[in-house]
Coordinates of N, CA and C in Angstrom, one line a residue:
M1117 N 0.8 -1.2 0.0 CA 0.0 0.0 0.0 C 0.9 1.2 0.0
S1118 N 0.5 2.2 -0.8 CA 1.3 3.5 -0.9 C 1.0 4.4 0.3
S1119 N 1.9 5.2 0.6 CA 1.8 6.2 1.7 C 1.1 7.5 1.2
T1120 N 0.7 8.3 2.2 CA 0.1 9.5 1.8 C 1.1 10.4 1.1
T1121 N 2.3 10.3 1.4 CA 3.4 11.1 0.7 C 3.4 10.7 -0.8
D1122 N 3.4 9.4 -1.1 CA 3.4 8.9 -2.4 C 2.1 9.4 -3.2
N1123 N 1.0 9.3 -2.5 CA -0.3 9.8 -3.1 C -0.2 11.2 -3.5
E1124 N 0.3 12.0 -2.5 CA 0.4 13.5 -2.7 C 1.4 13.8 -3.9
A1125 N 2.5 13.0 -4.0 CA 3.4 13.2 -5.0 C 2.8 13.0 -6.4
A1126 N 2.0 11.9 -6.5 CA 1.2 11.6 -7.7 C 0.3 12.8 -8.1
L1127 N -0.4 13.3 -7.1 CA -1.3 14.4 -7.4 C -0.6 15.7 -7.7
R1128 N 0.5 16.0 -7.0 CA 1.2 17.2 -7.2 C 1.9 17.2 -8.6
G1129 N 2.3 16.1 -9.1 CA 3.0 16.0 -10.4 C 2.1 16.6 -11.5
V1130 N 0.8 16.1 -11.5 CA -0.1 16.6 -12.6 C -0.7 17.9 -12.2
L1131 N -1.0 18.1 -10.9 CA -1.7 19.4 -10.5 C -0.8 20.6 -10.6
D1132 N 0.5 20.4 -10.4 CA 1.5 21.5 -10.6 C 1.5 21.9 -12.1
R1133 N 1.5 20.9 -13.0 CA 1.4 21.2 -14.5 C 0.1 21.9 -14.8
W1134 N -1.0 21.4 -14.3 CA -2.3 22.0 -14.5 C -2.3 23.5 -14.0
K1135 N -1.8 23.7 -12.8 CA -1.8 25.1 -12.2 C -0.9 26.0 -13.1
A1136 N 0.2 25.5 -13.5 CA 1.1 26.4 -14.4 C 0.4 26.8 -15.7
A1137 N -0.4 25.8 -16.3 CA -1.1 26.1 -17.5 C -2.3 27.0 -17.2
V1138 N -3.0 26.8 -16.1 CA -4.1 27.7 -15.8 C -3.6 29.1 -15.6
D1139 N -2.5 29.3 -14.8 CA -2.0 30.6 -14.5 C -1.5 31.3 -15.7
A1140 N -1.0 30.6 -16.7 CA -0.5 31.2 -17.9 C -1.5 31.4 -19.0
H1141 N -2.8 31.0 -18.7 CA -3.9 31.0 -19.6 C -3.6 30.3 -20.9
E1142 N -3.2 29.0 -20.7 CA -2.9 28.2 -21.9 C -3.8 27.0 -21.9
P1143 N -5.1 27.2 -22.4 CA -6.1 26.2 -22.4 C -5.7 24.8 -23.0
E1144 N -4.9 24.8 -24.0 CA -4.5 23.6 -24.6 C -3.6 22.8 -23.7
Q1145 N -2.7 23.5 -23.0 CA -1.8 22.9 -22.0 C -2.6 22.4 -20.8
V1146 N -3.6 23.1 -20.4 CA -4.4 22.6 -19.3 C -5.0 21.3 -19.8
A1147 N -5.6 21.3 -20.9 CA -6.3 20.1 -21.4 C -5.3 18.9 -21.6
A1148 N -4.1 19.2 -21.9 CA -3.1 18.1 -22.0 C -2.8 17.4 -20.7
Q1149 N -3.2 18.0 -19.6 CA -3.0 17.3 -18.3 C -4.1 16.3 -18.0
F1150 N -5.1 16.2 -18.9 CA -6.2 15.3 -18.7 C -6.1 14.1 -19.6
T1151 N -6.7 13.0 -19.3 CA -6.8 11.8 -20.2 C -7.7 12.2 -21.4
E1152 N -7.5 11.4 -22.4 CA -8.3 11.7 -23.6 C -9.8 11.6 -23.4
D1153 N -10.2 10.8 -22.4 CA -11.7 10.6 -22.2 C -12.1 11.1 -20.8
A1154 N -11.4 12.1 -20.3 CA -11.6 12.6 -18.9 C -13.0 13.2 -18.8
I1155 N -13.6 12.9 -17.7 CA -14.9 13.5 -17.3 C -14.6 14.8 -16.6
F1156 N -15.1 15.9 -17.0 CA -14.7 17.3 -16.5 C -16.0 18.0 -16.1
Q1157 N -16.0 18.4 -14.8 CA -17.1 19.2 -14.3 C -16.6 20.4 -13.6
G1158 N -16.5 21.5 -14.3 CA -16.2 22.8 -13.7 C -17.4 23.4 -13.1
L1159 N -17.6 24.7 -13.2 CA -18.8 25.4 -12.7 C -19.9 25.5 -13.8
H1160 N -19.7 24.9 -14.9 CA -20.6 24.9 -16.0 C -21.0 23.4 -16.3
P1161 N -21.9 23.1 -17.2 CA -22.2 21.7 -17.6 C -20.9 20.9 -17.9
Y1162 N -21.0 19.6 -17.6 CA -19.8 18.8 -17.8 C -19.5 18.6 -19.2
N1163 N -18.2 18.1 -19.4 CA -17.7 17.8 -20.7 C -16.9 16.5 -20.6
V1164 N -16.8 15.8 -21.7 CA -15.9 14.6 -21.7 C -14.8 14.8 -22.8
G1165 N -13.6 14.7 -22.4 CA -12.5 14.8 -23.3 C -11.8 16.1 -23.3
R1166 N -10.6 16.1 -23.8 CA -9.7 17.3 -23.8 C -10.3 18.5 -24.5
P1167 N -11.0 18.4 -25.7 CA -11.5 19.6 -26.3 C -12.5 20.4 -25.4
G1168 N -13.3 19.7 -24.6 CA -14.2 20.4 -23.7 C -13.4 21.1 -22.5
V1169 N -12.4 20.4 -22.1 CA -11.5 21.1 -21.0 C -10.9 22.3 -21.6
A1170 N -10.3 22.2 -22.8 CA -9.7 23.4 -23.4 C -10.7 24.5 -23.6
A1171 N -11.9 24.2 -24.1 CA -12.9 25.2 -24.3 C -13.3 25.9 -23.0
Y1172 N -13.4 25.1 -21.9 CA -13.8 25.7 -20.6 C -12.7 26.7 -20.2
Y1173 N -11.5 26.3 -20.2 CA -10.4 27.2 -19.7 C -10.1 28.3 -20.7
A1174 N -10.4 28.2 -22.0 CA -10.3 29.3 -22.9 C -11.3 30.4 -22.5
S1175 N -12.4 30.0 -22.0 CA -13.5 31.0 -21.6 C -13.2 31.7 -20.3
Q1176 N -12.2 31.3 -19.6 CA -11.8 31.9 -18.3 C -11.1 33.2 -18.5
P1177 N -11.2 34.1 -17.6 CA -10.5 35.4 -17.8 C -9.0 35.3 -17.7
I1178 N -8.3 36.1 -18.6 CA -6.9 36.2 -18.5 C -6.6 36.8 -17.1
G1179 N -5.6 36.3 -16.4 CA -5.2 36.7 -15.1 C -5.7 35.8 -14.0
M1180 N -6.6 34.9 -14.4 CA -7.1 33.9 -13.4 C -5.9 33.0 -13.0
A1181 N -5.8 32.8 -11.7 CA -4.7 31.9 -11.2 C -5.3 30.9 -10.2
A1182 N -4.7 29.8 -10.0 CA -5.1 28.7 -9.1 C -4.1 28.5 -8.0
A1183 N -4.6 28.3 -6.8 CA -3.7 27.9 -5.7 C -4.5 26.7 -5.0
Y1184 N -3.8 25.6 -4.9 CA -4.5 24.4 -4.4 C -3.8 23.9 -3.1
R1185 N -4.7 23.2 -2.3 CA -4.2 22.5 -1.1 C -4.8 21.2 -1.1
I1186 N -4.0 20.1 -0.9 CA -4.5 18.8 -0.9 C -5.1 18.5 0.5
L1187 N -6.3 18.1 0.6 CA -7.0 17.8 1.9 C -7.0 16.3 2.2
E1188 N -7.2 15.5 1.2 CA -7.3 14.0 1.4 C -6.8 13.3 0.2
T1189 N -6.3 12.1 0.4 CA -5.9 11.3 -0.8 C -6.3 9.8 -0.4
R1190 N -6.5 9.0 -1.5 CA -6.7 7.6 -1.4 C -6.1 7.0 -2.6
R1191 N -5.3 5.9 -2.4 CA -4.7 5.1 -3.5 C -5.7 4.0 -3.8
L1192 N -6.3 4.1 -5.0 CA -7.3 3.1 -5.3 C -6.7 1.8 -5.9
T1193 N -5.7 2.0 -6.8 CA -4.9 1.0 -7.4 C -3.5 1.6 -7.5
D1194 N -2.6 0.8 -8.0 CA -1.2 1.3 -8.2 C -1.2 2.5 -9.2
D1195 N -2.2 2.6 -10.1 CA -2.2 3.6 -11.1 C -3.4 4.6 -11.0
L1196 N -4.1 4.6 -9.9 CA -5.2 5.5 -9.6 C -5.1 6.1 -8.3
V1197 N -5.2 7.4 -8.2 CA -5.2 8.1 -6.9 C -6.3 9.1 -6.9
L1198 N -7.1 9.0 -5.8 CA -8.2 9.9 -5.6 C -7.7 11.1 -4.7
G1199 N -8.1 12.3 -5.1 CA -7.7 13.5 -4.3 C -8.9 14.4 -4.1
Y1200 N -8.9 15.0 -2.9 CA -9.9 16.0 -2.5 C -9.1 17.2 -2.1
L1201 N -9.4 18.3 -2.8 CA -8.6 19.5 -2.6 C -9.5 20.8 -2.3
S1202 N -8.8 21.8 -1.8 CA -9.4 23.1 -1.7 C -8.6 23.9 -2.7
V1203 N -9.3 24.7 -3.6 CA -8.7 25.5 -4.6 C -9.2 26.9 -4.5
D1204 N -8.3 27.8 -4.5 CA -8.6 29.3 -4.6 C -8.3 29.7 -6.0
F1205 N -9.3 30.2 -6.7 CA -9.1 30.8 -8.0 C -9.2 32.3 -7.8
S1206 N -8.0 33.0 -8.1 CA -8.0 34.4 -8.0 C -8.1 35.1 -9.3
F1207 N -8.6 36.3 -9.3 CA -8.9 37.1 -10.5 C -8.3 38.5 -10.3
T1208 N -8.1 39.2 -11.4 CA -7.6 40.6 -11.4 C -8.8 41.6 -11.1
D1209 N -10.0 41.2 -11.3 CA -11.1 42.1 -11.2 C -12.3 41.7 -10.3
R1210 N -12.1 40.7 -9.5 CA -13.2 40.2 -8.6 C -12.6 39.4 -7.5
P1211 N -13.4 39.1 -6.4 CA -12.8 38.4 -5.3 C -12.4 37.0 -5.7
T1212 N -11.6 36.4 -4.9 CA -11.1 35.0 -5.0 C -12.3 34.1 -4.8
L1213 N -12.3 33.0 -5.6 CA -13.4 32.0 -5.5 C -12.7 30.8 -4.9
N1214 N -13.3 30.3 -3.8 CA -12.8 29.1 -3.2 C -13.8 27.9 -3.6
V1215 N -13.2 26.8 -4.0 CA -14.0 25.7 -4.4 C -13.4 24.4 -3.8
K1216 N -14.1 23.4 -3.8 CA -13.6 22.1 -3.4 C -13.5 21.3 -4.7
L1217 N -12.4 20.5 -4.9 CA -12.2 19.8 -6.1 C -11.9 18.3 -5.8
G1218 N -12.6 17.5 -6.4 CA -12.4 16.1 -6.4 C -11.7 15.7 -7.7
V1219 N -10.6 15.0 -7.7 CA -9.9 14.5 -8.9 C -9.5 13.0 -8.7
L1220 N -9.6 12.4 -9.8 CA -9.1 11.0 -9.9 C -7.9 11.1 -11.0
V1221 N -6.7 10.8 -10.5 CA -5.6 10.9 -11.4 C -5.2 9.5 -11.8
Q1222 N -4.8 9.3 -13.0 CA -4.4 8.0 -13.6 C -3.1 8.0 -14.2
R1223 N -2.3 7.0 -13.9 CA -0.9 6.9 -14.5 C -1.0 6.1 -15.8
V1224 N -0.6 6.8 -16.9 CA -0.6 6.2 -18.2 C 0.8 6.3 -18.7
Q1225 N 1.4 5.1 -19.0 CA 2.7 5.0 -19.5 C 3.7 5.9 -18.7
G1226 N 3.6 5.8 -17.4 CA 4.5 6.4 -16.4 C 4.2 7.9 -16.1
T1227 N 3.2 8.5 -16.7 CA 2.8 9.9 -16.5 C 1.4 10.0 -15.9
W1228 N 1.2 10.8 -14.9 CA -0.1 11.0 -14.3 C -0.9 12.0 -15.0
Y1229 N -2.2 11.7 -15.3 CA -3.1 12.6 -15.9 C -4.4 12.6 -15.1
I1230 N -5.2 13.7 -15.3 CA -6.5 13.8 -14.6 C -7.5 13.0 -15.4
G1231 N -8.2 12.1 -14.8 CA -9.2 11.3 -15.5 C -10.6 11.7 -15.1
H1232 N -10.7 12.4 -14.0 CA -12.0 12.9 -13.5 C -11.8 14.1 -12.7
Y1233 N -12.6 15.2 -12.9 CA -12.4 16.5 -12.2 C -13.8 17.0 -12.0
Q1234 N -14.1 17.2 -10.7 CA -15.4 17.8 -10.3 C -15.3 18.8 -9.2
V1235 N -15.7 20.0 -9.6 CA -15.7 21.2 -8.7 C -17.0 21.3 -8.0
S1236 N -17.0 21.7 -6.7 CA -18.1 22.0 -5.9 C -17.9 23.3 -5.2
R1237 N -19.0 24.1 -5.2 CA -18.9 25.4 -4.4 C -19.6 25.1 -3.1
L1238 N -18.8 25.0 -2.1 CA -19.3 24.8 -0.7 C -19.0 26.1 0.1
E1239 N -19.9 26.5 0.9 CA -19.7 27.6 1.8 C -19.3 27.2 3.1

């Protein structure tokens, strides 16, 4: 069984790449962090696959940045890690938005990708 440290390392590997692409407003690079058939639920209707992820992030304002904190992890199999996070999305022209994010990351040919992404607005 893997440790929490191993699980967090798997999550951080892909989420750091996701964050860098979000912060740089590079929708195609954001989408590249997802599996080809990823289920994606942002704050709008869900999409399946990288094109929907890219379109979602292309619609976000320039200057939006993400800061995440891992709250919980579970290793489901050697190649699947479930994560529950708190994410602050900051903007240049409005208050920061805090959301909770559930992700399932999958290792494909040695690289971790997001296979499922679901945001919740909890107060």
